[in-house]
Amino acid sequence: MVFLKKLATICLLSTLTLGGAMAQTVKSKSPHSAAHKQLLANQAKTKDQIRLVEKNTFIDLIDDIEPEPDIYTEGWNSKSVNPFKESDVPQSQVIDVTGYFMPVPGNVTSNYGYRARFGRMHKGIDLQIKSNDTIYAAFDGKVRLTNYEAKGYGNYVILRHPNGLETVYGHLNKHLVKPDQVVKAGQPIGLGGSTGRSTGPHLHFETRFMGYAINPAAIFDFANHTTHTDTYTFDKRTYTQARNYAPANTLAKAEKENPYRAADSERESYTVRKGDTLSSIAKSYGLSATSLRKINGMTNTDVIKVGQVLKLK
């Protein structure tokens, strides 16, 4: 009998102990879940960063990506996107670009310009971001359109500004604004991503005047996060050209000594110098290393040498 009482006492203590353990588990469930979610979020951010590094490291192994279709001319009616008539567009127009805000602080990863391989223009500039980075309005204005284009821009926003410009923001993960909403320069309008025709997170940014896709580098100095001047003069003959108003005597030493500058687009060949790489030369002329190899009949294993003349076109 004494043994049975002791056994019952042990069972009761075991039950209470287990009950206490279970209660402790239940009480810690909420903070544990929160910590777990935070861990998963951190892992997701790490994966995004790894993908970005992988993209930047191996981009030269990938052929040029076909530019986005022009949402102003291909597959869209004027009511949705382009309400402008060619007869209404002036030959030139002075545009006030004060009160600007850089849409993102990232570097240019792909320039504006013609893509011979695809027979079409890349009508904007691609800027480096991480997934879900905030995208900001470049000027005061109003949201004219938010939409999704699976084969091109993905999620995108078009803003119309009082200075006559429109700006386009493509490949967003999410819109943060709605059509007809008034926005201020620097106001968040979306979260950056890689939707639509894209191989990794970046912002496709366009500057337009009455449907004409101006080279954003004609307005913005992306390296210094500013505008070249307080006004930009739109001209039908020159709107595709970038600008650089930095006086020669104020250029940084590295820029003065740079033997190849992206603005020098008329050159047809380049002589390799000490310290050059195929990738650095290609990027300076708006090409990929793959394209530069093809132009010069090179394979992936060929190595450039000092004094070697490379064709650029």
PDB file of C-alpha atoms in Angstrom:
ATOM      1  CA  MET A   1       0.000   0.000   0.000  1.00  0.00           C
ATOM      2  CA  VAL A   2       2.822   2.354   0.880  1.00  0.00           C
ATOM      3  CA  PHE A   3       4.449   1.462  -2.447  1.00  0.00           C
ATOM      4  CA  LEU A   4       1.264   2.241  -4.363  1.00  0.00           C
ATOM      5  CA  LYS A   5       0.940   5.624  -2.599  1.00  0.00           C
ATOM      6  CA  LYS A   6       4.535   6.473  -3.516  1.00  0.00           C
ATOM      7  CA  LEU A   7       3.901   5.395  -7.108  1.00  0.00           C
ATOM      8  CA  ALA A   8       0.793   7.574  -7.275  1.00  0.00           C
ATOM      9  CA  THR A   9       2.735  10.519  -5.875  1.00  0.00           C
ATOM     10  CA  ILE A  10       5.485  10.066  -8.485  1.00  0.00           C
ATOM     11  CA  CYS A  11       2.898   9.887 -11.305  1.00  0.00           C
ATOM     12  CA  LEU A  12       1.200  13.022 -10.000  1.00  0.00           C
ATOM     13  CA  LEU A  13       4.516  14.888  -9.815  1.00  0.00           C
ATOM     14  CA  SER A  14       5.377  13.713 -13.338  1.00  0.00           C
ATOM     15  CA  THR A  15       2.036  14.933 -14.616  1.00  0.00           C
ATOM     16  CA  LEU A  16       2.509  18.336 -12.989  1.00  0.00           C
ATOM     17  CA  THR A  17       6.030  18.549 -14.339  1.00  0.00           C
ATOM     18  CA  LEU A  18       4.892  17.700 -17.849  1.00  0.00           C
ATOM     19  CA  GLY A  19       2.011  20.130 -17.520  1.00  0.00           C
ATOM     20  CA  GLY A  20       4.431  22.828 -16.483  1.00  0.00           C
ATOM     21  CA  ALA A  21       6.653  22.037 -19.442  1.00  0.00           C
ATOM     22  CA  MET A  22       3.702  22.189 -21.779  1.00  0.00           C
ATOM     23  CA  ALA A  23       2.592  25.481 -20.283  1.00  0.00           C
ATOM     24  CA  GLN A  24       6.102  26.866 -20.704  1.00  0.00           C
ATOM     25  CA  THR A  25       6.109  25.786 -24.337  1.00  0.00           C
ATOM     26  CA  VAL A  26       2.769  27.467 -24.961  1.00  0.00           C
ATOM     27  CA  LYS A  27       3.885  30.677 -23.264  1.00  0.00           C
ATOM     28  CA  SER A  28       7.060  30.847 -25.361  1.00  0.00           C
ATOM     29  CA  LYS A  29       5.309  30.112 -28.631  1.00  0.00           C
ATOM     30  CA  SER A  30       4.578  33.712 -29.526  1.00  0.00           C
ATOM     31  CA  PRO A  31       8.094  35.161 -29.025  1.00  0.00           C
ATOM     32  CA  HIS A  32       9.583  32.049 -30.610  1.00  0.00           C
ATOM     33  CA  SER A  33       7.414  32.543 -33.700  1.00  0.00           C
ATOM     34  CA  ALA A  34       8.389  36.206 -33.887  1.00  0.00           C
ATOM     35  CA  ALA A  35      12.061  35.309 -33.641  1.00  0.00           C
ATOM     36  CA  HIS A  36      11.578  32.619 -36.267  1.00  0.00           C
ATOM     37  CA  LYS A  37       9.888  35.058 -38.628  1.00  0.00           C
ATOM     38  CA  GLN A  38      12.718  37.549 -38.129  1.00  0.00           C
ATOM     39  CA  LEU A  39      15.236  34.808 -38.881  1.00  0.00           C
ATOM     40  CA  LEU A  40      13.393  33.914 -42.084  1.00  0.00           C
ATOM     41  CA  ALA A  41      13.244  37.590 -43.059  1.00  0.00           C
ATOM     42  CA  ASN A  42      16.988  37.947 -42.511  1.00  0.00           C
ATOM     43  CA  GLN A  43      17.593  34.813 -44.561  1.00  0.00           C
ATOM     44  CA  ALA A  44      15.430  36.222 -47.361  1.00  0.00           C
ATOM     45  CA  LYS A  45      17.426  39.479 -47.343  1.00  0.00           C
ATOM     46  CA  THR A  46      20.662  37.494 -47.411  1.00  0.00           C
ATOM     47  CA  LYS A  47      19.424  35.485 -50.383  1.00  0.00           C
ATOM     48  CA  ASP A  48      18.517  38.692 -52.225  1.00  0.00           C
ATOM     49  CA  GLN A  49      21.998  40.073 -51.554  1.00  0.00           C
ATOM     50  CA  ILE A  50      23.606  36.831 -52.732  1.00  0.00           C
ATOM     51  CA  ARG A  51      21.531  36.932 -55.901  1.00  0.00           C
ATOM     52  CA  LEU A  52      22.610  40.550 -56.480  1.00  0.00           C
ATOM     53  CA  VAL A  53      26.285  39.627 -56.026  1.00  0.00           C
ATOM     54  CA  GLU A  54      25.870  36.626 -58.317  1.00  0.00           C
ATOM     55  CA  LYS A  55      24.219  38.802 -60.947  1.00  0.00           C
ATOM     56  CA  ASN A  56      26.951  41.444 -60.799  1.00  0.00           C
ATOM     57  CA  THR A  57      29.686  38.800 -60.813  1.00  0.00           C
ATOM     58  CA  PHE A  58      28.380  36.708 -63.689  1.00  0.00           C
ATOM     59  CA  ILE A  59      26.531  39.304 -65.785  1.00  0.00           C
ATOM     60  CA  ASP A  60      29.248  39.121 -68.436  1.00  0.00           C
ATOM     61  CA  LEU A  61      28.369  35.469 -69.028  1.00  0.00           C
ATOM     62  CA  ILE A  62      24.832  36.432 -70.034  1.00  0.00           C
ATOM     63  CA  ASP A  63      23.901  37.751 -73.471  1.00  0.00           C
ATOM     64  CA  ASP A  64      22.322  41.209 -73.701  1.00  0.00           C
ATOM     65  CA  ILE A  65      18.762  41.154 -72.409  1.00  0.00           C
ATOM     66  CA  GLU A  66      16.151  42.335 -74.870  1.00  0.00           C
ATOM     67  CA  PRO A  67      14.978  45.868 -73.985  1.00  0.00           C
ATOM     68  CA  GLU A  68      11.475  46.345 -72.658  1.00  0.00           C
ATOM     69  CA  PRO A  69       8.809  46.975 -75.304  1.00  0.00           C
ATOM     70  CA  ASP A  70       7.948  50.668 -75.519  1.00  0.00           C
ATOM     71  CA  ILE A  71       4.746  51.040 -73.521  1.00  0.00           C
ATOM     72  CA  TYR A  72       4.054  54.286 -75.381  1.00  0.00           C
ATOM     73  CA  THR A  73       3.969  52.706 -78.841  1.00  0.00           C
ATOM     74  CA  GLU A  74       3.636  48.919 -78.655  1.00  0.00           C
ATOM     75  CA  GLY A  75       0.383  47.226 -77.713  1.00  0.00           C
ATOM     76  CA  TRP A  76      -1.188  50.120 -75.839  1.00  0.00           C
ATOM     77  CA  ASN A  77      -3.962  52.477 -76.875  1.00  0.00           C
ATOM     78  CA  SER A  78      -3.570  56.217 -76.402  1.00  0.00           C
ATOM     79  CA  LYS A  79      -6.219  56.333 -73.690  1.00  0.00           C
ATOM     80  CA  SER A  80      -4.072  54.102 -71.472  1.00  0.00           C
ATOM     81  CA  VAL A  81      -0.603  55.445 -72.035  1.00  0.00           C
ATOM     82  CA  ASN A  82       0.187  57.950 -74.770  1.00  0.00           C
ATOM     83  CA  PRO A  83      -2.306  60.791 -75.202  1.00  0.00           C
ATOM     84  CA  PHE A  84       0.133  62.921 -77.208  1.00  0.00           C
ATOM     85  CA  LYS A  85      -0.050  63.655 -80.940  1.00  0.00           C
ATOM     86  CA  GLU A  86       3.134  64.182 -82.919  1.00  0.00           C
ATOM     87  CA  SER A  87       1.738  67.397 -84.378  1.00  0.00           C
ATOM     88  CA  ASP A  88       1.475  68.845 -80.851  1.00  0.00           C
ATOM     89  CA  VAL A  89       5.112  68.183 -79.896  1.00  0.00           C
ATOM     90  CA  PRO A  90       7.270  71.334 -80.291  1.00  0.00           C
ATOM     91  CA  GLN A  91      10.675  71.189 -81.949  1.00  0.00           C
ATOM     92  CA  SER A  92      12.243  72.402 -78.698  1.00  0.00           C
ATOM     93  CA  GLN A  93      11.103  73.215 -75.196  1.00  0.00           C
ATOM     94  CA  VAL A  94      12.914  74.527 -72.082  1.00  0.00           C
ATOM     95  CA  ILE A  95      12.035  72.368 -69.065  1.00  0.00           C
ATOM     96  CA  ASP A  96      12.566  73.368 -65.436  1.00  0.00           C
ATOM     97  CA  VAL A  97      14.204  70.457 -63.575  1.00  0.00           C
ATOM     98  CA  THR A  98      14.722  72.138 -60.198  1.00  0.00           C
ATOM     99  CA  GLY A  99      13.020  70.530 -57.219  1.00  0.00           C
ATOM    100  CA  TYR A 100      14.189  67.100 -58.309  1.00  0.00           C
ATOM    101  CA  PHE A 101      14.769  63.996 -56.155  1.00  0.00           C
ATOM    102  CA  MET A 102      16.853  61.009 -57.238  1.00  0.00           C
ATOM    103  CA  PRO A 103      14.518  57.992 -57.622  1.00  0.00           C
ATOM    104  CA  VAL A 104      17.136  55.694 -56.025  1.00  0.00           C
ATOM    105  CA  PRO A 105      20.762  56.209 -54.916  1.00  0.00           C
ATOM    106  CA  GLY A 106      22.064  53.209 -56.877  1.00  0.00           C
ATOM    107  CA  ASN A 107      24.549  53.221 -59.750  1.00  0.00           C
ATOM    108  CA  VAL A 108      23.666  52.886 -63.440  1.00  0.00           C
ATOM    109  CA  THR A 109      23.774  49.231 -64.491  1.00  0.00           C
ATOM    110  CA  SER A 110      22.503  49.612 -68.065  1.00  0.00           C
ATOM    111  CA  ASN A 111      22.588  52.752 -70.198  1.00  0.00           C
ATOM    112  CA  TYR A 112      20.009  54.300 -72.484  1.00  0.00           C
ATOM    113  CA  GLY A 113      20.599  53.495 -76.137  1.00  0.00           C
ATOM    114  CA  TYR A 114      20.065  51.396 -79.232  1.00  0.00           C
ATOM    115  CA  ARG A 115      20.411  47.617 -78.943  1.00  0.00           C
ATOM    116  CA  ALA A 116      21.512  46.403 -82.376  1.00  0.00           C
ATOM    117  CA  ARG A 117      20.972  42.767 -81.507  1.00  0.00           C
ATOM    118  CA  PHE A 118      17.256  43.325 -80.944  1.00  0.00           C
ATOM    119  CA  GLY A 119      16.765  46.206 -83.362  1.00  0.00           C
ATOM    120  CA  ARG A 120      15.239  48.489 -80.746  1.00  0.00           C
ATOM    121  CA  MET A 121      16.080  51.151 -78.212  1.00  0.00           C
ATOM    122  CA  HIS A 122      16.497  50.740 -74.486  1.00  0.00           C
ATOM    123  CA  LYS A 123      14.542  53.904 -73.707  1.00  0.00           C
ATOM    124  CA  GLY A 124      15.544  54.316 -70.104  1.00  0.00           C
ATOM    125  CA  ILE A 125      18.377  53.780 -67.658  1.00  0.00           C
ATOM    126  CA  ASP A 126      18.597  50.829 -65.265  1.00  0.00           C
ATOM    127  CA  LEU A 127      19.620  51.664 -61.701  1.00  0.00           C
ATOM    128  CA  GLN A 128      20.972  49.279 -59.086  1.00  0.00           C
ATOM    129  CA  ILE A 129      18.722  48.382 -56.154  1.00  0.00           C
ATOM    130  CA  LYS A 130      18.014  45.550 -53.744  1.00  0.00           C
ATOM    131  CA  SER A 131      14.644  43.838 -53.708  1.00  0.00           C
ATOM    132  CA  ASN A 132      12.006  45.986 -51.967  1.00  0.00           C
ATOM    133  CA  ASP A 133      14.172  49.103 -51.850  1.00  0.00           C
ATOM    134  CA  THR A 134      12.006  52.238 -51.780  1.00  0.00           C
ATOM    135  CA  ILE A 135      11.499  54.031 -55.111  1.00  0.00           C
ATOM    136  CA  TYR A 136      10.921  57.800 -54.932  1.00  0.00           C
ATOM    137  CA  ALA A 137       9.132  60.317 -57.168  1.00  0.00           C
ATOM    138  CA  ALA A 138      11.679  62.334 -59.175  1.00  0.00           C
ATOM    139  CA  PHE A 139       9.540  65.512 -59.228  1.00  0.00           C
ATOM    140  CA  ASP A 140       6.274  66.845 -57.842  1.00  0.00           C
ATOM    141  CA  GLY A 141       3.383  65.571 -59.893  1.00  0.00           C
ATOM    142  CA  LYS A 142       0.414  63.277 -60.251  1.00  0.00           C
ATOM    143  CA  VAL A 143       0.102  59.548 -60.832  1.00  0.00           C
ATOM    144  CA  ARG A 144      -1.256  59.041 -64.344  1.00  0.00           C
ATOM    145  CA  LEU A 145      -1.044  55.262 -64.533  1.00  0.00           C
ATOM    146  CA  THR A 146      -0.117  52.167 -62.534  1.00  0.00           C
ATOM    147  CA  ASN A 147      -0.115  48.899 -64.428  1.00  0.00           C
ATOM    148  CA  TYR A 148       1.478  45.499 -65.007  1.00  0.00           C
ATOM    149  CA  GLU A 149       3.201  44.381 -68.219  1.00  0.00           C
ATOM    150  CA  ALA A 150       4.364  40.752 -67.997  1.00  0.00           C
ATOM    151  CA  LYS A 151       6.646  40.800 -71.056  1.00  0.00           C
ATOM    152  CA  GLY A 152       8.337  44.095 -70.280  1.00  0.00           C
ATOM    153  CA  TYR A 153       8.077  46.581 -67.426  1.00  0.00           C
ATOM    154  CA  GLY A 154       6.360  44.303 -64.904  1.00  0.00           C
ATOM    155  CA  ASN A 155       4.678  46.514 -62.309  1.00  0.00           C
ATOM    156  CA  TYR A 156       5.223  50.131 -63.290  1.00  0.00           C
ATOM    157  CA  VAL A 157       4.150  53.669 -62.412  1.00  0.00           C
ATOM    158  CA  ILE A 158       3.894  56.710 -64.694  1.00  0.00           C
ATOM    159  CA  LEU A 159       3.966  60.158 -63.097  1.00  0.00           C
ATOM    160  CA  ARG A 160       3.115  63.423 -64.872  1.00  0.00           C
ATOM    161  CA  HIS A 161       4.871  66.556 -63.660  1.00  0.00           C
ATOM    162  CA  PRO A 162       4.035  70.280 -63.913  1.00  0.00           C
ATOM    163  CA  ASN A 163       7.314  70.888 -65.796  1.00  0.00           C
ATOM    164  CA  GLY A 164       5.936  68.901 -68.756  1.00  0.00           C
ATOM    165  CA  LEU A 165       7.906  65.731 -68.124  1.00  0.00           C
ATOM    166  CA  GLU A 166       6.598  62.276 -67.375  1.00  0.00           C
ATOM    167  CA  THR A 167       8.686  59.699 -65.512  1.00  0.00           C
ATOM    168  CA  VAL A 168       8.336  55.916 -65.716  1.00  0.00           C
ATOM    169  CA  TYR A 169       9.393  53.482 -62.972  1.00  0.00           C
ATOM    170  CA  GLY A 170       9.525  49.810 -63.994  1.00  0.00           C
ATOM    171  CA  HIS A 171       9.999  46.299 -62.524  1.00  0.00           C
ATOM    172  CA  LEU A 172       8.463  47.223 -59.162  1.00  0.00           C
ATOM    173  CA  ASN A 173       7.476  44.589 -56.626  1.00  0.00           C
ATOM    174  CA  LYS A 174       4.642  46.794 -55.418  1.00  0.00           C
ATOM    175  CA  HIS A 175       2.876  50.081 -56.177  1.00  0.00           C
ATOM    176  CA  LEU A 176       2.563  52.452 -53.217  1.00  0.00           C
ATOM    177  CA  VAL A 177       0.419  54.995 -55.087  1.00  0.00           C
ATOM    178  CA  LYS A 178      -2.809  55.010 -57.083  1.00  0.00           C
ATOM    179  CA  PRO A 179      -3.883  56.761 -60.316  1.00  0.00           C
ATOM    180  CA  ASP A 180      -4.786  60.457 -59.869  1.00  0.00           C
ATOM    181  CA  GLN A 181      -2.876  60.640 -56.580  1.00  0.00           C
ATOM    182  CA  VAL A 182      -0.842  63.840 -56.113  1.00  0.00           C
ATOM    183  CA  VAL A 183       2.755  63.196 -55.064  1.00  0.00           C
ATOM    184  CA  LYS A 184       5.724  65.295 -53.979  1.00  0.00           C
ATOM    185  CA  ALA A 185       9.318  64.915 -55.121  1.00  0.00           C
ATOM    186  CA  GLY A 186      10.959  62.345 -52.857  1.00  0.00           C
ATOM    187  CA  GLN A 187       7.688  60.672 -51.890  1.00  0.00           C
ATOM    188  CA  PRO A 188       7.772  56.828 -51.927  1.00  0.00           C
ATOM    189  CA  ILE A 189       5.813  55.527 -54.912  1.00  0.00           C
ATOM    190  CA  GLY A 190       6.797  51.857 -54.994  1.00  0.00           C
ATOM    191  CA  LEU A 191       9.041  49.039 -53.847  1.00  0.00           C
ATOM    192  CA  GLY A 192      11.718  47.974 -56.306  1.00  0.00           C
ATOM    193  CA  GLY A 193      11.942  44.466 -57.645  1.00  0.00           C
ATOM    194  CA  SER A 194      12.395  42.232 -60.657  1.00  0.00           C
ATOM    195  CA  THR A 195       8.914  41.832 -62.144  1.00  0.00           C
ATOM    196  CA  GLY A 196       8.321  41.538 -65.889  1.00  0.00           C
ATOM    197  CA  ARG A 197      11.294  41.058 -68.238  1.00  0.00           C
ATOM    198  CA  SER A 198      14.119  41.176 -65.726  1.00  0.00           C
ATOM    199  CA  THR A 199      16.968  38.949 -64.530  1.00  0.00           C
ATOM    200  CA  GLY A 200      17.447  40.624 -61.154  1.00  0.00           C
ATOM    201  CA  PRO A 201      16.335  43.546 -58.970  1.00  0.00           C
ATOM    202  CA  HIS A 202      16.764  46.935 -60.674  1.00  0.00           C
ATOM    203  CA  LEU A 203      14.792  50.081 -61.438  1.00  0.00           C
ATOM    204  CA  HIS A 204      14.077  50.853 -65.080  1.00  0.00           C
ATOM    205  CA  PHE A 205      13.752  54.658 -65.089  1.00  0.00           C
ATOM    206  CA  GLU A 206      12.531  56.773 -68.007  1.00  0.00           C
ATOM    207  CA  THR A 207      12.157  60.520 -68.541  1.00  0.00           C
ATOM    208  CA  ARG A 208       9.650  61.490 -71.249  1.00  0.00           C
ATOM    209  CA  PHE A 209       8.409  64.668 -72.881  1.00  0.00           C
ATOM    210  CA  MET A 210       5.105  64.274 -74.748  1.00  0.00           C
ATOM    211  CA  GLY A 211       5.914  60.631 -75.472  1.00  0.00           C
ATOM    212  CA  TYR A 212       9.552  61.205 -76.475  1.00  0.00           C
ATOM    213  CA  ALA A 213      11.890  59.079 -74.347  1.00  0.00           C
ATOM    214  CA  ILE A 214      14.676  61.487 -73.353  1.00  0.00           C
ATOM    215  CA  ASN A 215      18.000  60.006 -72.305  1.00  0.00           C
ATOM    216  CA  PRO A 216      17.787  60.351 -68.483  1.00  0.00           C
ATOM    217  CA  ALA A 217      21.530  61.101 -68.477  1.00  0.00           C
ATOM    218  CA  ALA A 218      20.720  64.289 -70.398  1.00  0.00           C
ATOM    219  CA  ILE A 219      18.896  65.532 -67.302  1.00  0.00           C
ATOM    220  CA  PHE A 220      20.493  63.731 -64.354  1.00  0.00           C
ATOM    221  CA  ASP A 221      24.105  63.310 -63.309  1.00  0.00           C
ATOM    222  CA  PHE A 222      23.606  59.883 -61.724  1.00  0.00           C
ATOM    223  CA  ALA A 223      27.188  59.595 -60.453  1.00  0.00           C
ATOM    224  CA  ASN A 224      26.798  62.739 -58.338  1.00  0.00           C
ATOM    225  CA  HIS A 225      23.058  62.425 -57.612  1.00  0.00           C
ATOM    226  CA  THR A 226      22.113  65.781 -59.073  1.00  0.00           C
ATOM    227  CA  THR A 227      20.911  67.414 -62.290  1.00  0.00           C
ATOM    228  CA  HIS A 228      23.402  68.807 -64.808  1.00  0.00           C
ATOM    229  CA  THR A 229      21.682  72.213 -64.846  1.00  0.00           C
ATOM    230  CA  ASP A 230      18.506  73.846 -63.534  1.00  0.00           C
ATOM    231  CA  THR A 231      16.852  73.575 -66.951  1.00  0.00           C
ATOM    232  CA  TYR A 232      16.913  71.024 -69.728  1.00  0.00           C
ATOM    233  CA  THR A 233      16.139  72.011 -73.304  1.00  0.00           C
ATOM    234  CA  PHE A 234      14.251  69.279 -75.106  1.00  0.00           C
ATOM    235  CA  ASP A 235      15.123  69.132 -78.806  1.00  0.00           C
ATOM    236  CA  LYS A 236      13.877  66.503 -81.265  1.00  0.00           C
ATOM    237  CA  ARG A 237      17.378  66.271 -82.741  1.00  0.00           C
ATOM    238  CA  THR A 238      19.331  65.776 -79.523  1.00  0.00           C
ATOM    239  CA  TYR A 239      17.021  64.235 -76.890  1.00  0.00           C
ATOM    240  CA  THR A 240      18.769  60.832 -77.112  1.00  0.00           C
ATOM    241  CA  GLN A 241      22.169  62.277 -76.190  1.00  0.00           C
ATOM    242  CA  ALA A 242      23.648  62.345 -72.679  1.00  0.00           C
ATOM    243  CA  ARG A 243      25.167  65.560 -71.284  1.00  0.00           C
ATOM    244  CA  ASN A 244      28.289  66.273 -69.249  1.00  0.00           C
ATOM    245  CA  TYR A 245      28.931  69.878 -68.255  1.00  0.00           C
ATOM    246  CA  ALA A 246      31.778  69.218 -65.844  1.00  0.00           C
ATOM    247  CA  PRO A 247      34.651  71.622 -66.728  1.00  0.00           C
ATOM    248  CA  ALA A 248      37.868  69.814 -67.613  1.00  0.00           C
ATOM    249  CA  ASN A 249      39.750  71.529 -64.796  1.00  0.00           C
ATOM    250  CA  THR A 250      37.269  70.283 -62.178  1.00  0.00           C
ATOM    251  CA  LEU A 251      37.233  66.652 -63.229  1.00  0.00           C
ATOM    252  CA  ALA A 252      38.627  64.159 -60.765  1.00  0.00           C
ATOM    253  CA  LYS A 253      42.116  62.914 -61.607  1.00  0.00           C
ATOM    254  CA  ALA A 254      40.835  59.407 -62.298  1.00  0.00           C
ATOM    255  CA  GLU A 255      38.299  60.750 -64.798  1.00  0.00           C
ATOM    256  CA  LYS A 256      40.917  62.904 -66.571  1.00  0.00           C
ATOM    257  CA  GLU A 257      43.145  59.883 -66.983  1.00  0.00           C
ATOM    258  CA  ASN A 258      40.348  57.592 -68.036  1.00  0.00           C
ATOM    259  CA  PRO A 259      41.269  56.630 -71.634  1.00  0.00           C
ATOM    260  CA  TYR A 260      37.751  55.492 -72.415  1.00  0.00           C
ATOM    261  CA  ARG A 261      34.645  57.391 -71.336  1.00  0.00           C
ATOM    262  CA  ALA A 262      31.081  56.290 -71.986  1.00  0.00           C
ATOM    263  CA  ALA A 263      30.290  59.723 -73.449  1.00  0.00           C
ATOM    264  CA  ASP A 264      32.851  59.118 -76.206  1.00  0.00           C
ATOM    265  CA  SER A 265      30.412  57.036 -78.240  1.00  0.00           C
ATOM    266  CA  GLU A 266      31.834  57.919 -81.675  1.00  0.00           C
ATOM    267  CA  ARG A 267      34.972  55.823 -81.278  1.00  0.00           C
ATOM    268  CA  GLU A 268      35.074  52.663 -83.351  1.00  0.00           C
ATOM    269  CA  SER A 269      38.131  51.044 -81.729  1.00  0.00           C
ATOM    270  CA  TYR A 270      40.114  51.065 -78.527  1.00  0.00           C
ATOM    271  CA  THR A 271      43.763  50.175 -77.834  1.00  0.00           C
ATOM    272  CA  VAL A 272      44.174  48.093 -74.690  1.00  0.00           C
ATOM    273  CA  ARG A 273      46.251  49.686 -71.935  1.00  0.00           C
ATOM    274  CA  LYS A 274      47.843  48.336 -68.779  1.00  0.00           C
ATOM    275  CA  GLY A 275      45.231  47.565 -66.129  1.00  0.00           C
ATOM    276  CA  ASP A 276      42.351  47.219 -68.609  1.00  0.00           C
ATOM    277  CA  THR A 277      39.954  44.304 -68.492  1.00  0.00           C
ATOM    278  CA  LEU A 278      37.518  43.278 -71.185  1.00  0.00           C
ATOM    279  CA  SER A 279      34.652  43.952 -68.798  1.00  0.00           C
ATOM    280  CA  SER A 280      35.808  47.467 -67.852  1.00  0.00           C
ATOM    281  CA  ILE A 281      36.298  48.452 -71.495  1.00  0.00           C
ATOM    282  CA  ALA A 282      32.912  47.038 -72.506  1.00  0.00           C
ATOM    283  CA  LYS A 283      31.015  48.816 -69.726  1.00  0.00           C
ATOM    284  CA  SER A 284      32.678  52.126 -70.550  1.00  0.00           C
ATOM    285  CA  TYR A 285      31.208  51.983 -74.051  1.00  0.00           C
ATOM    286  CA  GLY A 286      27.766  50.734 -73.056  1.00  0.00           C
ATOM    287  CA  LEU A 287      28.458  47.136 -74.106  1.00  0.00           C
ATOM    288  CA  SER A 288      28.515  43.804 -72.334  1.00  0.00           C
ATOM    289  CA  ALA A 289      31.732  41.784 -72.341  1.00  0.00           C
ATOM    290  CA  THR A 290      29.846  39.131 -74.328  1.00  0.00           C
ATOM    291  CA  SER A 291      28.976  41.643 -77.050  1.00  0.00           C
ATOM    292  CA  LEU A 292      32.552  42.970 -77.173  1.00  0.00           C
ATOM    293  CA  ARG A 293      33.858  39.410 -77.596  1.00  0.00           C
ATOM    294  CA  LYS A 294      31.416  38.779 -80.451  1.00  0.00           C
ATOM    295  CA  ILE A 295      32.385  42.012 -82.235  1.00  0.00           C
ATOM    296  CA  ASN A 296      36.043  40.980 -82.077  1.00  0.00           C
ATOM    297  CA  GLY A 297      35.538  37.272 -82.808  1.00  0.00           C
ATOM    298  CA  MET A 298      36.861  36.262 -79.386  1.00  0.00           C
ATOM    299  CA  THR A 299      35.999  33.229 -77.292  1.00  0.00           C
ATOM    300  CA  ASN A 300      35.420  33.171 -73.531  1.00  0.00           C
ATOM    301  CA  THR A 301      38.985  31.910 -72.989  1.00  0.00           C
ATOM    302  CA  ASP A 302      40.748  34.592 -75.058  1.00  0.00           C
ATOM    303  CA  VAL A 303      42.787  37.100 -73.032  1.00  0.00           C
ATOM    304  CA  ILE A 304      43.352  40.718 -74.086  1.00  0.00           C
ATOM    305  CA  LYS A 305      46.899  42.097 -74.239  1.00  0.00           C
ATOM    306  CA  VAL A 306      48.366  45.571 -73.863  1.00  0.00           C
ATOM    307  CA  GLY A 307      48.503  47.220 -77.304  1.00  0.00           C
ATOM    308  CA  GLN A 308      45.731  45.070 -78.739  1.00  0.00           C
ATOM    309  CA  VAL A 309      43.186  47.009 -80.805  1.00  0.00           C
ATOM    310  CA  LEU A 310      39.560  46.113 -80.080  1.00  0.00           C
ATOM    311  CA  LYS A 311      36.666  46.981 -82.348  1.00  0.00           C
ATOM    312  CA  LEU A 312      33.806  48.763 -80.592  1.00  0.00           C
ATOM    313  CA  LYS A 313      31.265  48.531 -83.410  1.00  0.00           C
TER     314      LYS A 313
END
